[in-house]
Amino acid sequence: PRPLPVGSFHLVDMPGLGFAKVAAPLRARWNAFLSEYFASRRELRMVVHLIDSQVPLQETDVSIMQMVGAAVAARSEQEGSGLAPPLDYAVVLTKADKNDGRVSSRTVDQVRRALESAGCPAATPLVPSSAKTRMGREAVWMLLREVMSEVRLEES
């Protein structure tokens, strides 16, 4: 891939990962690819995981958390080796407007427990959001800017 201009980045979506109707062997290949990608892709600096706050935590969400937890651990073991820089992770809890602009404490607790169980950093940000009201939009941009600032420091 072509190098990006300094200060720019790509946002990559994994549409349908949780809802795609595919055979188990294909889903297993996707998961294997993502696990390797999260752990070793040098250019990948942050995973922003969107979770619907209005439904119980899905198996695919837990699976993604486990992949990220393993990748964060693998990258921290490699720190200083030049193989892959640290990986940041944030969870965006969508549709918060449906509950008066809040995410239920039950949902937050469920997500926190799943993150801990998956080996994700305890400080993983949880950002309540709403596409409708734009709630959380600035918080997500702040997280992205922070990662980009770190990248710029490394490049200089």
Short mmCIF file of C-alpha atoms in Angstrom, two decimals:
data_model
loop_
_atom_site.label_atom_id
_atom_site.label_comp_id
_atom_site.label_asym_id
_atom_site.label_seq_id
_atom_site.Cartn_x
_atom_site.Cartn_y
_atom_site.Cartn_z
CA PRO A 1 0.00 0.00 0.00
CA ARG A 2 0.99 3.56 -0.67
CA PRO A 3 2.13 5.60 2.33
CA LEU A 4 -0.40 8.14 3.54
CA PRO A 5 0.48 11.81 3.65
CA VAL A 6 1.59 12.88 7.12
CA GLY A 7 -1.39 13.72 9.31
CA SER A 8 -3.91 11.68 7.33
CA PHE A 9 -5.54 8.36 8.10
CA HIS A 10 -8.05 5.82 6.83
CA LEU A 11 -11.22 4.74 8.59
CA VAL A 12 -12.03 1.16 7.68
CA ASP A 13 -15.43 -0.36 8.28
CA MET A 14 -16.15 -4.06 8.73
CA PRO A 15 -19.77 -3.98 7.61
CA GLY A 16 -21.96 -6.89 8.51
CA LEU A 17 -19.36 -8.64 10.63
CA GLY A 18 -21.96 -9.29 13.29
CA PHE A 19 -24.95 -9.76 11.02
CA ALA A 20 -23.57 -11.38 7.87
CA LYS A 21 -25.28 -14.66 7.04
CA VAL A 22 -22.25 -16.75 6.10
CA ALA A 23 -21.11 -20.32 6.62
CA ALA A 24 -19.13 -21.04 9.79
CA PRO A 25 -15.88 -21.88 7.89
CA LEU A 26 -15.94 -18.48 6.15
CA ARG A 27 -16.62 -16.67 9.44
CA ALA A 28 -13.71 -18.59 11.00
CA ARG A 29 -11.44 -17.41 8.14
CA TRP A 30 -12.59 -13.80 8.69
CA ASN A 31 -11.84 -14.09 12.40
CA ALA A 32 -8.41 -15.61 11.77
CA PHE A 33 -7.61 -12.82 9.31
CA LEU A 34 -8.77 -10.13 11.74
CA SER A 35 -6.81 -11.61 14.65
CA GLU A 36 -3.63 -11.56 12.59
CA TYR A 37 -4.41 -8.10 11.19
CA PHE A 38 -5.01 -6.61 14.65
CA ALA A 39 -1.84 -8.17 16.04
CA SER A 40 0.59 -7.39 13.24
CA ARG A 41 -0.56 -4.63 10.91
CA ARG A 42 1.91 -1.80 11.62
CA GLU A 43 -0.35 0.84 10.11
CA LEU A 44 -3.28 -0.11 12.32
CA ARG A 45 -3.09 2.16 15.34
CA MET A 46 -6.59 2.06 16.75
CA VAL A 47 -9.71 -0.08 16.68
CA VAL A 48 -13.00 1.73 17.26
CA HIS A 49 -15.63 -0.90 17.99
CA LEU A 50 -19.28 0.12 17.53
CA ILE A 51 -21.70 -1.75 19.78
CA ASP A 52 -25.48 -1.29 19.75
CA SER A 53 -26.33 -0.20 23.30
CA GLN A 54 -29.97 -1.20 22.88
CA VAL A 55 -29.40 -4.95 22.56
CA PRO A 56 -27.51 -7.43 24.74
CA LEU A 57 -23.83 -7.83 23.93
CA GLN A 58 -23.48 -10.08 20.90
CA GLU A 59 -21.13 -13.05 20.50
CA THR A 60 -19.34 -11.25 17.66
CA ASP A 61 -18.72 -8.24 19.94
CA VAL A 62 -17.11 -10.49 22.55
CA SER A 63 -15.09 -12.18 19.80
CA ILE A 64 -13.79 -8.81 18.59
CA MET A 65 -12.90 -7.85 22.16
CA GLN A 66 -10.94 -11.09 22.52
CA MET A 67 -9.08 -10.43 19.25
CA VAL A 68 -8.23 -6.91 20.35
CA GLY A 69 -7.19 -8.07 23.83
CA ALA A 70 -4.82 -10.64 22.30
CA ALA A 71 -3.47 -8.08 19.82
CA VAL A 72 -2.84 -5.47 22.52
CA ALA A 73 -0.95 -8.09 24.55
CA ALA A 74 1.06 -9.29 21.54
CA ARG A 75 1.98 -5.76 20.53
CA SER A 76 3.04 -4.79 24.05
CA GLU A 77 5.34 -7.85 24.13
CA GLN A 78 6.88 -6.63 20.86
CA GLU A 79 7.25 -3.05 22.05
CA GLY A 80 10.62 -1.65 21.10
CA SER A 81 11.19 -4.38 18.50
CA GLY A 82 9.87 -2.23 15.66
CA LEU A 83 7.44 -4.95 14.59
CA ALA A 84 4.14 -3.30 15.44
CA PRO A 85 3.40 -0.19 17.52
CA PRO A 86 0.91 -0.26 20.41
CA LEU A 87 -2.76 -0.65 19.52
CA ASP A 88 -5.39 1.68 20.99
CA TYR A 89 -8.97 0.53 21.41
CA ALA A 90 -12.25 2.31 22.12
CA VAL A 91 -15.84 1.09 22.31
CA VAL A 92 -18.58 3.35 20.99
CA LEU A 93 -22.00 2.51 22.40
CA THR A 94 -24.45 3.51 19.68
CA LYS A 95 -28.11 4.55 19.85
CA ALA A 96 -27.76 6.24 23.23
CA ASP A 97 -30.46 8.73 22.15
CA LYS A 98 -33.02 5.95 22.57
CA ASN A 99 -32.53 6.07 26.35
CA ASP A 100 -32.60 9.83 27.08
CA GLY A 101 -28.98 10.23 25.99
CA ARG A 102 -27.66 7.58 28.36
CA VAL A 103 -26.51 4.01 28.17
CA SER A 104 -27.95 1.81 30.89
CA SER A 105 -25.61 0.92 33.75
CA ARG A 106 -26.44 -2.74 33.04
CA THR A 107 -25.08 -2.39 29.50
CA VAL A 108 -21.97 -0.52 30.67
CA ASP A 109 -21.33 -3.19 33.32
CA GLN A 110 -21.82 -5.98 30.78
CA VAL A 111 -19.38 -4.35 28.34
CA ARG A 112 -16.80 -3.63 31.09
CA ARG A 113 -16.95 -7.26 32.29
CA ALA A 114 -16.54 -8.55 28.72
CA LEU A 115 -13.58 -6.21 28.12
CA GLU A 116 -11.88 -7.37 31.32
CA SER A 117 -12.53 -11.01 30.49
CA ALA A 118 -11.09 -10.49 26.99
CA GLY A 119 -7.87 -9.01 28.39
CA CYS A 120 -8.53 -5.52 27.05
CA PRO A 121 -6.99 -2.55 28.86
CA ALA A 122 -8.98 -1.46 31.93
CA ALA A 123 -8.86 2.11 30.63
CA THR A 124 -10.62 1.25 27.35
CA PRO A 125 -12.82 4.27 26.65
CA LEU A 126 -16.58 3.72 26.39
CA VAL A 127 -18.22 6.49 24.38
CA PRO A 128 -22.02 6.79 24.36
CA SER A 129 -23.11 8.00 20.95
CA SER A 130 -26.02 8.80 18.71
CA ALA A 131 -25.93 9.32 14.97
CA LYS A 132 -29.25 11.13 15.29
CA THR A 133 -28.17 13.74 17.85
CA ARG A 134 -24.40 13.59 17.15
CA MET A 135 -23.76 12.76 20.79
CA GLY A 136 -20.26 11.32 21.24
CA ARG A 137 -19.02 12.62 17.91
CA GLU A 138 -16.51 15.05 19.44
CA ALA A 139 -15.33 12.43 21.95
CA VAL A 140 -14.53 10.00 19.12
CA TRP A 141 -12.71 12.73 17.19
CA MET A 142 -10.67 13.52 20.31
CA LEU A 143 -9.61 9.87 20.57
CA LEU A 144 -8.62 9.81 16.88
CA ARG A 145 -6.70 13.09 17.22
CA GLU A 146 -4.82 11.72 20.21
CA VAL A 147 -3.69 8.67 18.23
CA MET A 148 -2.72 10.88 15.28
CA SER A 149 -0.68 13.11 17.61
CA GLU A 150 1.23 10.03 18.81
CA VAL A 151 1.86 8.98 15.20
CA ARG A 152 3.14 12.46 14.29
CA LEU A 153 5.54 12.40 17.26
CA GLU A 154 6.89 9.03 16.14
CA GLU A 155 7.34 10.25 12.57
CA SER A 156 9.24 13.38 13.56
#
